[in-house]
Short mmCIF file of C-alpha atoms in Angstrom, two decimals:
data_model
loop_
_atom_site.label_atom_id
_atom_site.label_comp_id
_atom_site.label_asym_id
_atom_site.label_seq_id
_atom_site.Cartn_x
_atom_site.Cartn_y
_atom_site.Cartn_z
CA UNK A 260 -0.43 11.46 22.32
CA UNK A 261 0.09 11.81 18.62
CA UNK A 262 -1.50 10.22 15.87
CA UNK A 263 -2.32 10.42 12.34
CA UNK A 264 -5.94 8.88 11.17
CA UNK A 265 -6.55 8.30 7.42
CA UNK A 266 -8.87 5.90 5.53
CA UNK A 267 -7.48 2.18 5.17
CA UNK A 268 -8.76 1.62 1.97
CA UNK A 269 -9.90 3.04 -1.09
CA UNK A 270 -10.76 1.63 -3.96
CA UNK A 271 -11.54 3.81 -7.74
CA UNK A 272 -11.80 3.53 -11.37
CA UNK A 273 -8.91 3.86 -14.01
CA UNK A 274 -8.98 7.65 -15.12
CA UNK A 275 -11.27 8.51 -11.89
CA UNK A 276 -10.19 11.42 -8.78
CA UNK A 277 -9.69 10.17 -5.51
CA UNK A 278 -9.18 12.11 -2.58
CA UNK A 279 -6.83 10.80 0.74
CA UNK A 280 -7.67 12.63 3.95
CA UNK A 281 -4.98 12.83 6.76
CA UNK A 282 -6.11 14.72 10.25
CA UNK A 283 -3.07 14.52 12.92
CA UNK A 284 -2.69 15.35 16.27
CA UNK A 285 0.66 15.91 17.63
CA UNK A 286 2.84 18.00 19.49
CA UNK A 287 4.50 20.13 17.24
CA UNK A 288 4.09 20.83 13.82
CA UNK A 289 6.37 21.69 11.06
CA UNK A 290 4.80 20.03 7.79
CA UNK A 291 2.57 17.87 6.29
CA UNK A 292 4.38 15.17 4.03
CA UNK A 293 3.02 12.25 1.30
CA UNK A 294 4.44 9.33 0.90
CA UNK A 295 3.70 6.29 -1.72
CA UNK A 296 4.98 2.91 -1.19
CA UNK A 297 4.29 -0.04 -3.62
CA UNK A 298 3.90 -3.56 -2.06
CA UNK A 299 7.65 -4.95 -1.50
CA UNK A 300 9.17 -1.64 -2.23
CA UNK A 301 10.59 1.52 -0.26
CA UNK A 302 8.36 4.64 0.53
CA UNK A 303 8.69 7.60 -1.63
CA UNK A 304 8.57 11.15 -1.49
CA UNK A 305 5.00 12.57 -3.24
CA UNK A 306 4.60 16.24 -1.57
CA UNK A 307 5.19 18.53 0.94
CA UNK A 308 2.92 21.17 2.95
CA UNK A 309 4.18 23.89 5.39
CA UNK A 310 1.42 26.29 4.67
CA UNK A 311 -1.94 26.43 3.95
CA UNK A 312 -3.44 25.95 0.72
CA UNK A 313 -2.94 23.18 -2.54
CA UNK A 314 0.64 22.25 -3.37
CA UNK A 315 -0.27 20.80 -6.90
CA UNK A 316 2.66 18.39 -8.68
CA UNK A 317 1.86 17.01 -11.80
CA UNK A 318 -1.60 14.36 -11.41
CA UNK A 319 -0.86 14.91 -7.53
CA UNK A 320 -1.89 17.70 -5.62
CA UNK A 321 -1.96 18.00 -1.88
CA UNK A 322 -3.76 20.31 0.61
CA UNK A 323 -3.37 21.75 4.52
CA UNK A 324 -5.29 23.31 6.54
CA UNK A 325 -3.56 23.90 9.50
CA UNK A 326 -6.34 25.04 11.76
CA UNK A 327 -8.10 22.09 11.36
CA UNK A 328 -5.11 19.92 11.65
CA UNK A 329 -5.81 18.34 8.34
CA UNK A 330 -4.40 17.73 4.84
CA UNK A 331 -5.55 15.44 1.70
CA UNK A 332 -3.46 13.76 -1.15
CA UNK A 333 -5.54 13.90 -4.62
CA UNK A 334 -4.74 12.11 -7.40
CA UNK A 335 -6.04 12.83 -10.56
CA UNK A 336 -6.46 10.70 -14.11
CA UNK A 337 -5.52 7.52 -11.84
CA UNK A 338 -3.58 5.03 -13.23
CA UNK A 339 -3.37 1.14 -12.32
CA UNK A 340 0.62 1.97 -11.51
CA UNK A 341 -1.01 4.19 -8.89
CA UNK A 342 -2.12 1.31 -6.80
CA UNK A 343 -0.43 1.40 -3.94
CA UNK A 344 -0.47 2.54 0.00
CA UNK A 345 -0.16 6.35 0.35
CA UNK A 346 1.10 7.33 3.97
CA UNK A 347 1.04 10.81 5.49
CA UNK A 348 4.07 11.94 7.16
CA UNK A 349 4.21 15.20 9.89
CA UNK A 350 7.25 16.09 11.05
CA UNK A 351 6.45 17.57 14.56
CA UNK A 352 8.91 18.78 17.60
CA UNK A 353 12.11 17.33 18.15
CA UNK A 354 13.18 16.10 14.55
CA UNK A 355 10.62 13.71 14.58
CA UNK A 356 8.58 12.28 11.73
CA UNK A 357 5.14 10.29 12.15
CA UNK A 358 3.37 8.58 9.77
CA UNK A 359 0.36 7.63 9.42
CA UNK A 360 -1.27 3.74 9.17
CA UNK A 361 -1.22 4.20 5.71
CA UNK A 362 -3.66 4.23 2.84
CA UNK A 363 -4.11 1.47 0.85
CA UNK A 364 -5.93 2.35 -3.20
CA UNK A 365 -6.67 -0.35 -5.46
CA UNK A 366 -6.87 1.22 -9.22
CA UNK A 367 -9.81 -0.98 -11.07
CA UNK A 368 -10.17 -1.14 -14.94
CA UNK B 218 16.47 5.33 -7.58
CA UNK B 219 16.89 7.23 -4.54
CA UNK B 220 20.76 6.43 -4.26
CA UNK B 221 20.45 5.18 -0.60
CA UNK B 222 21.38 1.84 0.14
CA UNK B 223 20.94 -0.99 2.78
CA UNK B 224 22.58 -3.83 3.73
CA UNK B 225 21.76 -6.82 4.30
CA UNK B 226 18.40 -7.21 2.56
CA UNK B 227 17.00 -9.89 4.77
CA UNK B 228 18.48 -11.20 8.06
CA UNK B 229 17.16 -14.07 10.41
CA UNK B 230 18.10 -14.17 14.05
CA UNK B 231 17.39 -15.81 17.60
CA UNK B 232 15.96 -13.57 20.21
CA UNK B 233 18.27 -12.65 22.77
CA UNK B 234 21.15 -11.98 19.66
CA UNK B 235 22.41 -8.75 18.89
CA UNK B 236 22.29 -7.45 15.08
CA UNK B 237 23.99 -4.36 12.98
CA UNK B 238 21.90 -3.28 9.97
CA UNK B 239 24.02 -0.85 7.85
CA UNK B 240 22.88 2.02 5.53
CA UNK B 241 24.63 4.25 3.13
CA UNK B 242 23.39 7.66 2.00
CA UNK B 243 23.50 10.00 -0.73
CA UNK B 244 26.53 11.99 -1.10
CA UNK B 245 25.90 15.64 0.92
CA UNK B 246 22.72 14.25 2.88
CA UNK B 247 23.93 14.86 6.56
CA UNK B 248 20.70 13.76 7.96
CA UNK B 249 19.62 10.31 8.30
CA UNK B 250 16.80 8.35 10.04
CA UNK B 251 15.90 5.26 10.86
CA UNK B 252 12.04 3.57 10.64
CA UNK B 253 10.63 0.16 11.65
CA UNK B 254 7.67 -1.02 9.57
CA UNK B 255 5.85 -3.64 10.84
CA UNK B 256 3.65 -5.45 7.94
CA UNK B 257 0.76 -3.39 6.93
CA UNK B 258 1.82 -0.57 8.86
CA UNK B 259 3.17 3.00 8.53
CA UNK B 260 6.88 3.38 9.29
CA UNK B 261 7.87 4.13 12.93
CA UNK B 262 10.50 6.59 13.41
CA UNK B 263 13.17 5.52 15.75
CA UNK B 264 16.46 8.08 15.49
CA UNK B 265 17.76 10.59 13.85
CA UNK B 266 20.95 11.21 13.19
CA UNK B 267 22.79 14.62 12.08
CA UNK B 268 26.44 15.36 11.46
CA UNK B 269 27.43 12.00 13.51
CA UNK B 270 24.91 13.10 16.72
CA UNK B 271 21.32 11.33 17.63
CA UNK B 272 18.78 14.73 17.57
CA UNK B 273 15.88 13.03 17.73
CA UNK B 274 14.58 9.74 19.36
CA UNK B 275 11.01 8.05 18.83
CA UNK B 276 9.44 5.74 21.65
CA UNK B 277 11.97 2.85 21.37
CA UNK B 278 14.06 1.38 24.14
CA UNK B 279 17.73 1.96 24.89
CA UNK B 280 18.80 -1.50 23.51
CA UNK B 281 18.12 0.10 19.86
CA UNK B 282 21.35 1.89 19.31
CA UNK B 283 22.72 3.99 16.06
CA UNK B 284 26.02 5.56 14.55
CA UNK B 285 26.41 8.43 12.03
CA UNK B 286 30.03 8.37 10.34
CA UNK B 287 31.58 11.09 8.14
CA UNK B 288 31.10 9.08 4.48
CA UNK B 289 27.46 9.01 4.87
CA UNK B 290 27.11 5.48 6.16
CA UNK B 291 24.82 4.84 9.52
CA UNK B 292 24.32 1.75 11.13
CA UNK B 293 20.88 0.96 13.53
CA UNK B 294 22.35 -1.59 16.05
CA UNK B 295 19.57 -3.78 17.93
CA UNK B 296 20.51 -5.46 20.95
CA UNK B 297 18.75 -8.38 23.21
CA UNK B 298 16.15 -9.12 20.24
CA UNK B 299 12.98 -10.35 20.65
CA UNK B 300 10.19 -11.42 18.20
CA UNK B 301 8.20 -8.24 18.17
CA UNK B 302 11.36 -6.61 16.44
CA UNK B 303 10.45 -8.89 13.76
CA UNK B 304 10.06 -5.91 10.80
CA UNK B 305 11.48 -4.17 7.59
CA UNK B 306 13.53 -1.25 8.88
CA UNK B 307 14.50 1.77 6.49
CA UNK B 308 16.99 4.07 6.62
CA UNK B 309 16.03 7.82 5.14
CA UNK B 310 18.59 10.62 4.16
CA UNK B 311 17.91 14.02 3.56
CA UNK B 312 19.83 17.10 2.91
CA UNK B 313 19.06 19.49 5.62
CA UNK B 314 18.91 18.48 9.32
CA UNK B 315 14.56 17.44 10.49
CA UNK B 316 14.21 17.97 6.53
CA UNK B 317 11.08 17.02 4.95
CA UNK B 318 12.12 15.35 2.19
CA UNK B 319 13.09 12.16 2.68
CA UNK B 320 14.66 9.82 0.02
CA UNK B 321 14.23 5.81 1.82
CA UNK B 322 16.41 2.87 0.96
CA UNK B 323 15.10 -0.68 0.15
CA UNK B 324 14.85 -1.50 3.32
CA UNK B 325 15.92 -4.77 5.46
CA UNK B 326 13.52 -7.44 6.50
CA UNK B 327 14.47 -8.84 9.71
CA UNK B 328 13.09 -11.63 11.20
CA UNK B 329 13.47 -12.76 14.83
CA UNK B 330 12.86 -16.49 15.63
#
């Protein structure tokens, strides 16, 4: 089957690092996205990995390692607007896209 | 704003009815898909759609129909509801067909009573 496993729930300090781990299983593989999505609101685009190695945009940054079928999401100098649920995305064979359960960080003062 | 839209934004209907959820894209994405997200869960892909043709099909049944149409618009047509359909569904555009980046509309909540 496929599947995407990352932590439920995180929880970190204002101005803190925190670190989202993805590992996926699936048939197919094309690319590794991020996605954030704030309570009541739509999912949106963070990052993209095809390759191997740290895609870094702004306080995000995201890594893949494709061997080990694995990726992260860090985000750097957190902010309380950051609280929210981070999904991974892969987009696999056939034009499909799975996410993950999703992540869900609460910022603390 | 990702300039994708969705209409209606919430929706109540009896099982066994038949509802049309509508989406419009940005100009020049020829790629949509569509997404069922159940509450606290991730989004889970149903169809895609590129250039007015379904290329791509998740683990849903038959009675979950879509259309593509030239101006960018897409409709996700559910038929025979029942309460586990009960969800926020999203339509996504993106520019190039199985595209990574995908820009998601608000979303409508349906609920199936």
């Amino acid at each position: 089957g496929q599947s995407l496993e990352q932590p439920s729930e995180v929880t970190a300090v204002e101005g803190a690092i925190v670190q989202i781990n993805c590992t996926y299983q699936t048939s197919g593989f094309y690319g590794l996205s991020w996605y954030q999505q704030h309570d009541g609101g739509a999912p949106t685009f963070l990052s993209y990995n095809a390759l191997d190695g740290l895609e870094e945009t702004g306080r995000f940054s995201s890594f893949l390692s494709r061997s080990d079928s694995y990726g992260y999401l860090l985000l750097q100098e957190l902010q309380m607007k950051d609280s929210a649920s981070y999904f991974c995305a892969v987009r696999g064979g056939g034009f499909k896209t799975i996410f993950g359960a999703g992540t869900r960080l609460f910022v603390k003062a | 704003e990702t300039g994708v839209t969705q209409s209606p934004t919430h929706l109540i209907k009896t099982r066994g009815q038949q509802v049309t959820l509508r989406c419009s894209s940005q100009s020049g994405h020829n790629t949509v898909s569509w997404y069922q997200q159940a509450l606290g869960q991730g989004p889970q892909f149903i169809f895609q759609y590129y250039r007015e043709e379904e290329n791509g099909r998740g683990n849903f049944p038959p009675r979950f129909s879509g259309l593509q149409f030239p101006n960018y618009s897409s409709e996700l047509n559910v038929n025979a509801l029942e309460l586990d359909d009960s969800a926020l569904y999203l339509c996504a555009s993106n520019s190039e067909r199985g595209g990574d980046e995908q820009y998601f509309g608000p979303g409508t909540r349906l609920t199936v009573t």
